[in-house]
Coordinates of C-alpha atoms in Angstrom, one line a residue:
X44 CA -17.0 18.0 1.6
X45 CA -14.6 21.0 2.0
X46 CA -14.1 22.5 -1.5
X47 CA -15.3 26.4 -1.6
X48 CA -16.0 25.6 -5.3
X49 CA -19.9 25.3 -4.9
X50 CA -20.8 27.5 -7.7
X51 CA -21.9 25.7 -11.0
X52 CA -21.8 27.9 -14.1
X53 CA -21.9 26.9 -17.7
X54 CA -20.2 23.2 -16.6
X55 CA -17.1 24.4 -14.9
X56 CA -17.0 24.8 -10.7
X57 CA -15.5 27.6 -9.2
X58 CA -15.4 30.5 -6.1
X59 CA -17.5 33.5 -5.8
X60 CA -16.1 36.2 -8.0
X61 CA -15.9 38.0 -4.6
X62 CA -14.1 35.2 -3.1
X63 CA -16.4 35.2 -0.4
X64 CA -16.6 31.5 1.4
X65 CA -19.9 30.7 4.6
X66 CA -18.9 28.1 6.4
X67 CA -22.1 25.5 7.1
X68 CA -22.6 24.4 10.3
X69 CA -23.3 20.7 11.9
X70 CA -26.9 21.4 14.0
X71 CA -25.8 18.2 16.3
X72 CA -22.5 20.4 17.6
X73 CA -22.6 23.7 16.1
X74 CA -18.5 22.6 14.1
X75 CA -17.8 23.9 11.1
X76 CA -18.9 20.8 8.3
X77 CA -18.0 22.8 5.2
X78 CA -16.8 25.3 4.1
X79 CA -19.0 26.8 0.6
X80 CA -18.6 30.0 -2.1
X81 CA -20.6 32.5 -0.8
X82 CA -22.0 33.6 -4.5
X83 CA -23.1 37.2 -4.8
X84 CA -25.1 39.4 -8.1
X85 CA -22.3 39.0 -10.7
X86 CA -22.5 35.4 -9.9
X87 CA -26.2 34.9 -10.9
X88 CA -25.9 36.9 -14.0
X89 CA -23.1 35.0 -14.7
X90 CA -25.1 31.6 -14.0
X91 CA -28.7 33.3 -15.9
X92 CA -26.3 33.8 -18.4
X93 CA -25.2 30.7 -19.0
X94 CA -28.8 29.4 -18.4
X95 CA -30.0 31.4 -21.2
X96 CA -27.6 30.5 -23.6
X97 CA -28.4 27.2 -23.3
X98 CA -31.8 27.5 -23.8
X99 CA -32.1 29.9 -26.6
X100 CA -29.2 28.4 -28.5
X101 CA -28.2 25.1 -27.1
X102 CA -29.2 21.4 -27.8
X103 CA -31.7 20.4 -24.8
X104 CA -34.9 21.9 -25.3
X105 CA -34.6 20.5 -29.0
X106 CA -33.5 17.0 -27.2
X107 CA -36.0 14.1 -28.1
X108 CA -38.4 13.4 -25.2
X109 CA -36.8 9.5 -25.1
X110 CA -33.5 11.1 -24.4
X111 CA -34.1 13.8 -21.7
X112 CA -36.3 10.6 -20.0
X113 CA -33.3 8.5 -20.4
X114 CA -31.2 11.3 -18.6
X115 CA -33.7 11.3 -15.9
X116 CA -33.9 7.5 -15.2
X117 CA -29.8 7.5 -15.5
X118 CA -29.6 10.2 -12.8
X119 CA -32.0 8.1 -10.0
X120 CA -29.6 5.3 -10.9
X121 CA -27.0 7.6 -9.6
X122 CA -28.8 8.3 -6.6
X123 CA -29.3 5.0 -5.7
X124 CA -25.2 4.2 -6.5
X125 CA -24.2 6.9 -4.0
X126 CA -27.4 6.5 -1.4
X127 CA -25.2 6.3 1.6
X128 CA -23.2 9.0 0.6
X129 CA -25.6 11.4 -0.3
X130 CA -28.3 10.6 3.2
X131 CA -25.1 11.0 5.2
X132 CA -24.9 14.5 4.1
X133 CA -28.2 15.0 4.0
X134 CA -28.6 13.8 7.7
X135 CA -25.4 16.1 9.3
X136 CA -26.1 19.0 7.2
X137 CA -30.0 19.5 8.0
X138 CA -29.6 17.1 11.5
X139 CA -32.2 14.8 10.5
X140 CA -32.0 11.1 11.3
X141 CA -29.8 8.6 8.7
X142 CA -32.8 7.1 8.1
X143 CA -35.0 9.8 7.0
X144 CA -32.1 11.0 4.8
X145 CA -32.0 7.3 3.3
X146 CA -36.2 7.8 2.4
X147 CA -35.3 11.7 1.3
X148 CA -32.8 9.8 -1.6
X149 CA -35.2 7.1 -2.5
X150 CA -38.1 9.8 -2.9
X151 CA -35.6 11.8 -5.3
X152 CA -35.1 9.2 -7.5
X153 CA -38.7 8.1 -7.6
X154 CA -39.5 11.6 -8.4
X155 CA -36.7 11.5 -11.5
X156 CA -38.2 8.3 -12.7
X157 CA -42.1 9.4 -12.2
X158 CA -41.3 12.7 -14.4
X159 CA -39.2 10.8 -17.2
X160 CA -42.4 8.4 -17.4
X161 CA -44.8 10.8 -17.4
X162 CA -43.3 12.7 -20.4
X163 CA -42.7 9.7 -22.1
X164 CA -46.1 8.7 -21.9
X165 CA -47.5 11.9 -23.5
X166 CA -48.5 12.4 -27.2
X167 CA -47.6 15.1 -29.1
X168 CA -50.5 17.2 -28.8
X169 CA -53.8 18.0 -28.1
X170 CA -55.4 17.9 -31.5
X171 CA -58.5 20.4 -31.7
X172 CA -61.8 20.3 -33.7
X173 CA -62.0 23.7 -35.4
X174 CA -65.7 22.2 -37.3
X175 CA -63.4 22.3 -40.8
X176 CA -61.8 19.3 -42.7
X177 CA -59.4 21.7 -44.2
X178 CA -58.2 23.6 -41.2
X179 CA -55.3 21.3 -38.5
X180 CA -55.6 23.0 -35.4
X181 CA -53.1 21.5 -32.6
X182 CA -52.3 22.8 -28.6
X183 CA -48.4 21.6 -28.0
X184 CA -46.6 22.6 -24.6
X185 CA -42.8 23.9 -25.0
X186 CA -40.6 24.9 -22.4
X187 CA -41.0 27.8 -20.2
X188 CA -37.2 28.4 -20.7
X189 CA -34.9 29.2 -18.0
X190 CA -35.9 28.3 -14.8
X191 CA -34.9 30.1 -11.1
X192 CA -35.5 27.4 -8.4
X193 CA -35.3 28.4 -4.9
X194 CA -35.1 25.8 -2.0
X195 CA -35.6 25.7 1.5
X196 CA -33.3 24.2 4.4
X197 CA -35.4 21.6 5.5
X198 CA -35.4 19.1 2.6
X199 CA -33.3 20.9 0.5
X200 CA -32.6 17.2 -1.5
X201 CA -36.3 16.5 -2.0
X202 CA -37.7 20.0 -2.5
X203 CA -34.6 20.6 -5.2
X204 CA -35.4 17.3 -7.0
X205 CA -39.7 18.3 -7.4
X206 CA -38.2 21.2 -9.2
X207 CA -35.3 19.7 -11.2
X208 CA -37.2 16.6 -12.5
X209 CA -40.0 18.2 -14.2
X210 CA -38.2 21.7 -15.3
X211 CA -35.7 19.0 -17.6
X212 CA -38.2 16.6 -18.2
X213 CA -40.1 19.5 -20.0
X214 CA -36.6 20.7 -21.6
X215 CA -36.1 23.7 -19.7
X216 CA -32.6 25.5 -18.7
X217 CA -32.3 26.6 -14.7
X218 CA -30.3 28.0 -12.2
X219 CA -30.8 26.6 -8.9
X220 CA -30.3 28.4 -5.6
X221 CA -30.5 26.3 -2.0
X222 CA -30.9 27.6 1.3
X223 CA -27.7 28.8 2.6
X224 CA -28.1 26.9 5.5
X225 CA -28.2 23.4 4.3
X226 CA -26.5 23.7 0.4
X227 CA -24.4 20.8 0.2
X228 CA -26.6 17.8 -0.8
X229 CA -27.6 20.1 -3.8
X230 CA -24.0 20.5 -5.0
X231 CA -24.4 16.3 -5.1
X232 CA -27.1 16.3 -6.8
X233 CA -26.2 18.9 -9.7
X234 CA -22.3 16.5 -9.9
X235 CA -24.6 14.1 -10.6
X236 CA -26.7 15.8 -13.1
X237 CA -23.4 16.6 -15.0
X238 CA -22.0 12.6 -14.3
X239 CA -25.5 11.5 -16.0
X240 CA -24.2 13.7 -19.3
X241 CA -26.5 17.3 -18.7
X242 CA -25.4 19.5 -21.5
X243 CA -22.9 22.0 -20.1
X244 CA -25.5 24.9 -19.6
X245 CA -28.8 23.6 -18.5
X246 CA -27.6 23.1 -14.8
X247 CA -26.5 25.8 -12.8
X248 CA -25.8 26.4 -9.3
X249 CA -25.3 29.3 -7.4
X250 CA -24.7 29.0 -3.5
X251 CA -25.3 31.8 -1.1
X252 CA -28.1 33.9 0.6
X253 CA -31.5 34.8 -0.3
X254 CA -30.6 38.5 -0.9
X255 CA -28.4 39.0 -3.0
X256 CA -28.6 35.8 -5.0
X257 CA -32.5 34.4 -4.0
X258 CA -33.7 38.5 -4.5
X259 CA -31.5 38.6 -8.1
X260 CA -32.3 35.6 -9.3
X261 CA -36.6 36.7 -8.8
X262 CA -36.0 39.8 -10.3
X263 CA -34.2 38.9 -13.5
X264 CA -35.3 39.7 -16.2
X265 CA -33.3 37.0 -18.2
X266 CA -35.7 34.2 -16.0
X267 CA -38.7 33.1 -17.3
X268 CA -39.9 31.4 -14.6
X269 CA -39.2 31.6 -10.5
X270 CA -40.2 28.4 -8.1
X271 CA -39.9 28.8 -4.5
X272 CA -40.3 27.0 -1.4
X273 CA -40.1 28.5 1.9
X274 CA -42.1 30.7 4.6
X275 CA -44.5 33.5 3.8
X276 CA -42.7 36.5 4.1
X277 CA -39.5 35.6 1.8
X278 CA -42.2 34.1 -0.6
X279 CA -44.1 37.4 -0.7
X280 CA -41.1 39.0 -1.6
X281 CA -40.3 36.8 -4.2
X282 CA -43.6 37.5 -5.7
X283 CA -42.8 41.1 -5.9
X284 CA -39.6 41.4 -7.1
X285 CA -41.0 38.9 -9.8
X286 CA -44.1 40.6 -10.8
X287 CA -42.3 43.6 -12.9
X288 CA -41.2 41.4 -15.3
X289 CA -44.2 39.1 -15.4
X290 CA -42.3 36.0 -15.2
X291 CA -44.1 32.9 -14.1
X292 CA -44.6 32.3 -10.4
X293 CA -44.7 29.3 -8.5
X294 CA -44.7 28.9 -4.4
X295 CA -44.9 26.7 -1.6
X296 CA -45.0 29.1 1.4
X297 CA -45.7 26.3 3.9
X298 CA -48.7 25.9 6.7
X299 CA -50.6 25.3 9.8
X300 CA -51.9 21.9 9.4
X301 CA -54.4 20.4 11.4
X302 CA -54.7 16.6 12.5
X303 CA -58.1 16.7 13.6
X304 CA -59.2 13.5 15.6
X305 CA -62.6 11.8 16.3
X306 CA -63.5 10.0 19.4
X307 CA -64.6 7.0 17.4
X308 CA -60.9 6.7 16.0
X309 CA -59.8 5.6 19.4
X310 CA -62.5 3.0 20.0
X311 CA -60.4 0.0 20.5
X312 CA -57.1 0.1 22.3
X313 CA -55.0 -0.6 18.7
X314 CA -57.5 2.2 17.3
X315 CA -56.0 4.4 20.4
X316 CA -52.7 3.7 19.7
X317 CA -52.5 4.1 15.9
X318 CA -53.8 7.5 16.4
X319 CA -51.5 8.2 19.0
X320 CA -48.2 6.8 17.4
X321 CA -49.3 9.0 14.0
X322 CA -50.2 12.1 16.1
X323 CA -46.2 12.0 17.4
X324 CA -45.5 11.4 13.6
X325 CA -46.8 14.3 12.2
X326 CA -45.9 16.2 15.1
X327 CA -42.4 15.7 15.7
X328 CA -40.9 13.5 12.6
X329 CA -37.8 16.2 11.3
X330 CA -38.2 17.9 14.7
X331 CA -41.4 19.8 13.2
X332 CA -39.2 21.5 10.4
X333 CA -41.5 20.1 7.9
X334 CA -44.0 22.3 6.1
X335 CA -46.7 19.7 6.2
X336 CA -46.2 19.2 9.8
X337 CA -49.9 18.2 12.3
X338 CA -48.8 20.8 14.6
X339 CA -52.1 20.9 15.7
X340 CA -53.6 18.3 16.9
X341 CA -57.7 18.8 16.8
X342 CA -59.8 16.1 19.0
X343 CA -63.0 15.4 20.0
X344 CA -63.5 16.5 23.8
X345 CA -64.8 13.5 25.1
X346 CA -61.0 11.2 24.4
X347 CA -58.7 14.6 25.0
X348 CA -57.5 13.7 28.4
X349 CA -56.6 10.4 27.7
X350 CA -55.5 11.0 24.3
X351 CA -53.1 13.7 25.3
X352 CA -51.7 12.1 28.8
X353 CA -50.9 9.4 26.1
X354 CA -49.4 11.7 23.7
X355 CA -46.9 13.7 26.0
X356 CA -45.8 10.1 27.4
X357 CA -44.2 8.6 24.5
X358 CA -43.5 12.3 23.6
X359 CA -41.3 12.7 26.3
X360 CA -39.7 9.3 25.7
X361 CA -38.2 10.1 22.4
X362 CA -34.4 9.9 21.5
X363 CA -33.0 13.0 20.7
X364 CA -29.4 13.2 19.5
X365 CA -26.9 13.5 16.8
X366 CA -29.1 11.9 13.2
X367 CA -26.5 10.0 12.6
X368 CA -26.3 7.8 15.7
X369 CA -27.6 4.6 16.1
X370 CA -31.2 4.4 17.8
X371 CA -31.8 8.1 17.6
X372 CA -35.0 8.9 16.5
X373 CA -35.4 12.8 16.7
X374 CA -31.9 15.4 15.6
X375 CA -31.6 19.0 16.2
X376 CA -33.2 22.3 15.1
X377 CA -31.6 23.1 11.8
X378 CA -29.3 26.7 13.2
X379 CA -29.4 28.3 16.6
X380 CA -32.1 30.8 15.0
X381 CA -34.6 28.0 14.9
X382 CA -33.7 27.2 18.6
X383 CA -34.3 30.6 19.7
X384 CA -37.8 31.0 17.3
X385 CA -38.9 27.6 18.8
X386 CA -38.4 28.7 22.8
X387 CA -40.2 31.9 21.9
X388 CA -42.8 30.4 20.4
X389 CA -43.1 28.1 23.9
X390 CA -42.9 31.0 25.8
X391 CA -45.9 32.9 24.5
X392 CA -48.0 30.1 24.4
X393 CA -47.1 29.5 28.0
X394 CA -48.0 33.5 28.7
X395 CA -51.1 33.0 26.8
X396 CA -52.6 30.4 29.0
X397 CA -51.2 26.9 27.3
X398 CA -50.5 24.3 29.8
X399 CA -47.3 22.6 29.4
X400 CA -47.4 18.8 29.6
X401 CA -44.1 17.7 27.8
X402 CA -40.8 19.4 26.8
X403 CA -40.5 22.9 26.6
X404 CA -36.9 23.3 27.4
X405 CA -33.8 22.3 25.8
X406 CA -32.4 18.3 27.0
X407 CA -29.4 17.6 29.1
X408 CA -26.6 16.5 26.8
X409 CA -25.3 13.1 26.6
X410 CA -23.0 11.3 24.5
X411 CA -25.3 11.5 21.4
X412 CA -26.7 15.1 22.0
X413 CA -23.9 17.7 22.7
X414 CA -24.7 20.3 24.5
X415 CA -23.5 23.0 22.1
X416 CA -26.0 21.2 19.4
X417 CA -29.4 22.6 18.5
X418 CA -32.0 20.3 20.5
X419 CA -35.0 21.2 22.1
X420 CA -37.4 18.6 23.8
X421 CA -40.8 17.4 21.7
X422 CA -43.2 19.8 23.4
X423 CA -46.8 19.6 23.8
X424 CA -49.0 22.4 24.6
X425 CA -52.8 21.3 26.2
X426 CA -55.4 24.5 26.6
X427 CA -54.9 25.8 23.4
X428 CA -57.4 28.3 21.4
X429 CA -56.9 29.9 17.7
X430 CA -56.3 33.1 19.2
X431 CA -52.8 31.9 20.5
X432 CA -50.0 32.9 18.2
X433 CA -48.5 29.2 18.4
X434 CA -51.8 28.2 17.3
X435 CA -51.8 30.6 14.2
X436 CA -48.4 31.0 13.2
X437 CA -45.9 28.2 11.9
X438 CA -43.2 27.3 14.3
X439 CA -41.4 25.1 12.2
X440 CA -40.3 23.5 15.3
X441 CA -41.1 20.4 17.8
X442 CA -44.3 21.9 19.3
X443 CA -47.6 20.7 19.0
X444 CA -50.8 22.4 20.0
X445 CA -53.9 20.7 21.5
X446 CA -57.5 22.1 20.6
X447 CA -60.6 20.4 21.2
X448 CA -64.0 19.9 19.7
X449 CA -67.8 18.8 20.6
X450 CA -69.5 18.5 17.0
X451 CA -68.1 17.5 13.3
X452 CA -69.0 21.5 12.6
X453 CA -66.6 22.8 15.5
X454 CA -64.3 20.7 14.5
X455 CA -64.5 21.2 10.7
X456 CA -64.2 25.5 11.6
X457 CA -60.7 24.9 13.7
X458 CA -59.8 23.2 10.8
X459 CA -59.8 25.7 8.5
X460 CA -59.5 28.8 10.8
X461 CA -55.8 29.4 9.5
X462 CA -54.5 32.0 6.8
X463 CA -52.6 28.3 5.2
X464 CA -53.7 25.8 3.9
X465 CA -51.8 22.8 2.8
X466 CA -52.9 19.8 4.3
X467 CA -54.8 18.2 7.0
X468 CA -55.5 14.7 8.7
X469 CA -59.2 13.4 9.6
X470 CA -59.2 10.3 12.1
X471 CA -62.6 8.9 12.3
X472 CA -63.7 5.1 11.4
X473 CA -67.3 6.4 10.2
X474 CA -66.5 6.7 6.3
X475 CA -69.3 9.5 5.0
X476 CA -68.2 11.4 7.9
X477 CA -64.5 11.1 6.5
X478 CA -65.9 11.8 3.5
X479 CA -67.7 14.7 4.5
X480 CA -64.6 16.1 6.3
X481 CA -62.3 15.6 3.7
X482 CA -64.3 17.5 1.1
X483 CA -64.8 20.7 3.2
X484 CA -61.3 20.8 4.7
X485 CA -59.6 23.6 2.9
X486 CA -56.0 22.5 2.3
X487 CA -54.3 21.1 -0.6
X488 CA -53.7 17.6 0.6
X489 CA -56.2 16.1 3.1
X490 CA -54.9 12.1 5.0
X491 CA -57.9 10.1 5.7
X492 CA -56.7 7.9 8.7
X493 CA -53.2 8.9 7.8
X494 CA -50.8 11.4 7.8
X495 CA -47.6 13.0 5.3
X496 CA -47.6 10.1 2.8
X497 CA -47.3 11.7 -0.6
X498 CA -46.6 10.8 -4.2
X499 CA -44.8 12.0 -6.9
X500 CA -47.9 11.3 -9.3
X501 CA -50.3 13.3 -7.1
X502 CA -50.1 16.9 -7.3
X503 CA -48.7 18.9 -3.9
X504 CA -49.6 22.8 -3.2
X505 CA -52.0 24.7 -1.0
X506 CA -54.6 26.8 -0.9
X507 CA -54.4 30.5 1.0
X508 CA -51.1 31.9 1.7
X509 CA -49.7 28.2 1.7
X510 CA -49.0 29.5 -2.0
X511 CA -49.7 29.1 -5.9
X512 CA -49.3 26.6 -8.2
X513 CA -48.1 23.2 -7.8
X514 CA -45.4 20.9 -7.5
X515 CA -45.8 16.6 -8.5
X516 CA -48.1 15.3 -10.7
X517 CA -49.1 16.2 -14.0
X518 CA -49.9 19.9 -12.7
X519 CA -46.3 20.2 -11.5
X520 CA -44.9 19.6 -15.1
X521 CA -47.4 22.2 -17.0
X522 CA -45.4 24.5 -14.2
X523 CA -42.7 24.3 -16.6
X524 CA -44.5 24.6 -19.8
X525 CA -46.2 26.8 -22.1
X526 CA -48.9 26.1 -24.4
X527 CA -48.9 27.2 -27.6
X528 CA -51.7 26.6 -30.5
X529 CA -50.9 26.5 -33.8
X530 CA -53.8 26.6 -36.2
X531 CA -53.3 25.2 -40.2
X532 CA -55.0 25.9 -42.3
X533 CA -55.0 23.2 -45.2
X534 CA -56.7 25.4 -48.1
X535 CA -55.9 29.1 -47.8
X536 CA -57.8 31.2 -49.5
X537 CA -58.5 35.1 -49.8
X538 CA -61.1 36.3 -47.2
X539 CA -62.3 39.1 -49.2
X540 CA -63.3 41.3 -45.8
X541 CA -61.9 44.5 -48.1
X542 CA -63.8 45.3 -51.1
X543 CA -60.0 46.9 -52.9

């Protein structure tokens, strides 16, 4: 993909007005990989524009509910036509592994298909009893109207797609800005969009940074409604910029999630090593750059040593290299920022008192790794305590922290001893104690002997400054709706109130 046409207004590609180009980088060698328009503020008006002229005058929020699900369904066939295609560039532009780009496009168009099924399957309305046979009183959801969606670098394909399904599904109009840093499977997806037969209009794209285009877009007062994904601080600002013109807010600000881990989940030597191999999962899948991530790992005092000598084993035994090379089963940081956030992260938890027992420095380069790509080793981090800022803060990087506990109380209060809250794992085989776990864990998803399975029909958010609202499930199509009750009344007659 070379084209500096990346910006999608009103159905026609073109430049930046400025003419401004950012070239995106490969994380495996640090090469130029493309070469996008580097949009600007007259830009995004011009792409609100467009947005809002589609909504208030255009065809597709009048569009039957059968159709706008038949657009869905035709755009996951899409996806699945152009798979390969799409996971390759998903895989050199964010440096995850080909396979985990090939699972990022079947989770798209399962979340396509889930959200034309869904509105499909409603009825028309909520019929309510006003205690009168003359009197039809009705709550119907409409559109929000035009939609700004703002998406992060590290799945910018998946988190673009839990915004995009349900905003059309509910017959909304959007403009759609990805992270600068990893933009080009979103310019696949919105060609697609337009292949499937989108109304010129409803789709925009605008590529570029966070400020001017993320901050314009928030502040807008032609946008009804502004979804974000992405760390606290930008999300925060989002908020603000928002909150004058009392648009609709919806964010996913990420976490710090814990995998907590019982002694009695490593009873048997498979028990062991199922905890173990889904410990590195959560850990180190994406090289940490997920925002779901078990960056810290929570267990029970009595397995620690054993559990974590096992851990930084295999940990040190992972393949790191280039995601698109056969066998690899870990790519690089995302930009050389990342690198240089994740080594100072491992150097003051090393000043605090952490003991190193894996990783912790950038690998040699070999013939799948170059040595001007973004790679840094899987760490692990033993003697940790909340007080550490690894411990609080989100690293977004291949570290894992080790805590420890003595009673399901101690255990339950590292748990939740963080300003996020998204998810969290319990390992344990005694089920009330999951049970029990599970319902006082403060986060918006909680794995029971599991970790980062999610599904489209299940709603995804968290609690704290992990954000507002959510995304999936039925919750994350009433996002992009209003509700609106209209009361008739059968047999009008005068109310009298006024004597005159």
């Amino acid at each position: 993909m070379s084209s500096v046409e990346t910006i999608h207004v009103d159905g026609e590609w073109r430049g930046a007005a400025s003419g401004a180009q950012r070239e995106v980088l490969d994380p495996a060698d640090a090469k130029t990989l493309a070469v996008v328009s580097e949009g600007g503020a007259d830009d995004t008006d011009a792409a609100v524009t467009a947005a809002r002229r589609a909504f208030d005058t255009g065809s597709w929020p009048h569009t039957p509910v059968a159709e706008r699900a038949a657009l869905l369904r035709r755009v996951a066939d899409l996806l699945v036509r152009d798979r390969e295609e799409i996971a390759l560039t998903e895989s050199r532009d964010t440096g995850k592994t080909l396979a985990e780009g090939r699972i990022d496009v079947d989770c798209v168009a399962d979340a396509f298909r889930y959200f034309a099924d869904l509105v499909v399957a409603e009825g028309a309305g909520r019929v309510v009893d006003a205690g009168s046979a003359t009197v039809h009183s009705v709550v119907v959801h409409e559109p929000v109207g035009v939609c700004a969606l703002i998406t992060p670098w590290n799945y910018p394909l998946l988190q673009a797609s839990w915004k995009i399904a349900p905003a059309l599904a509910a017959g909304n109009t959007f403009v759609i800005k990805p992270s600068e840093v990893t933009p080009l499977s979103t310019v696949l997806l919105v060609k697609l969009l337009a292949e499937a037969g989108l109304p010129a209009g409803v789709a925009n794209l605008v590529t570029g940074a966070g400020d001017p285009v993320g901050a314009r877009l928030s502040e807008h007062p032609g946008v009804d409604l502004v979804s974000f994904t992405g760390g606290l601080t930008s999300g925060v600002k989002v908020a603000q910029a928002a909150a004058p013109t009392v648009k609709k807010v919806a964010l996913e600000l990420g976490g710090k999630n814990p995998n907590v881990v019982f002694a009695d989940a490593c009873a048997t030597d498979e028990d062991f090593d199922t905890a173990v191999d889904q410990a590195l999962n959560a850990a180190f899948i994406h090289s940490g750059q997920v925002c779901s991530a078990g960056s810290r790992l929570i267990v029970e005092e009595s397995v620690r040593e054993r559990f974590v000598a096992e851990l930084a084993r295999r940990a040190e035994k992972i393949k790191l290299g280039r995601g698109t090379e056969e066998g690899v089963e870990c790519g690089p940081l995302v930009s050389a920022q990342q690198l240089d956030k994740t080594e100072a992260y491992v150097a003051s938890a090393l000043a605090e008192g952490a003991v190193l027992r894996c990783g912790g420095s950038q690998p040699e380069p070999n013939e799948v790794r170059p040595a001007a790509g973004y790679f840094y080793a899987p760490t692990v981090l033993d003697g940790c305590h909340r007080e550490m800022k690894v411990v609080r803060e989100e690293t977004f990087g291949p570290i894992l922290t080790v805590e420890t506990f003595r009673t399901e109380d101690e255990a339950v209060a590292l748990a939740n001893d963080t300003e996020y809250g998204l998810a969290g794992a319990v390992w344990t085989k005694d089920a009330g104690r999951a049970r029990r776990v599970a319902g006082r864990l403060r986060h918006g998803t909680v794995w029971i002997n599991d970790f980062h399975p999610y599904l489209p029909q299940a709603e995804w958010g968290g609690f704290g400054k992990s954000g507002t609202g959510r995304e999936l499930g039925p919750t994350g199509l009433a996002e992009y709706r209003e509700a609106k009750h209209v009361y008739q009344n059968l047999a009008p007659e005068p109310v009298r109130w006024f004597a005159g």
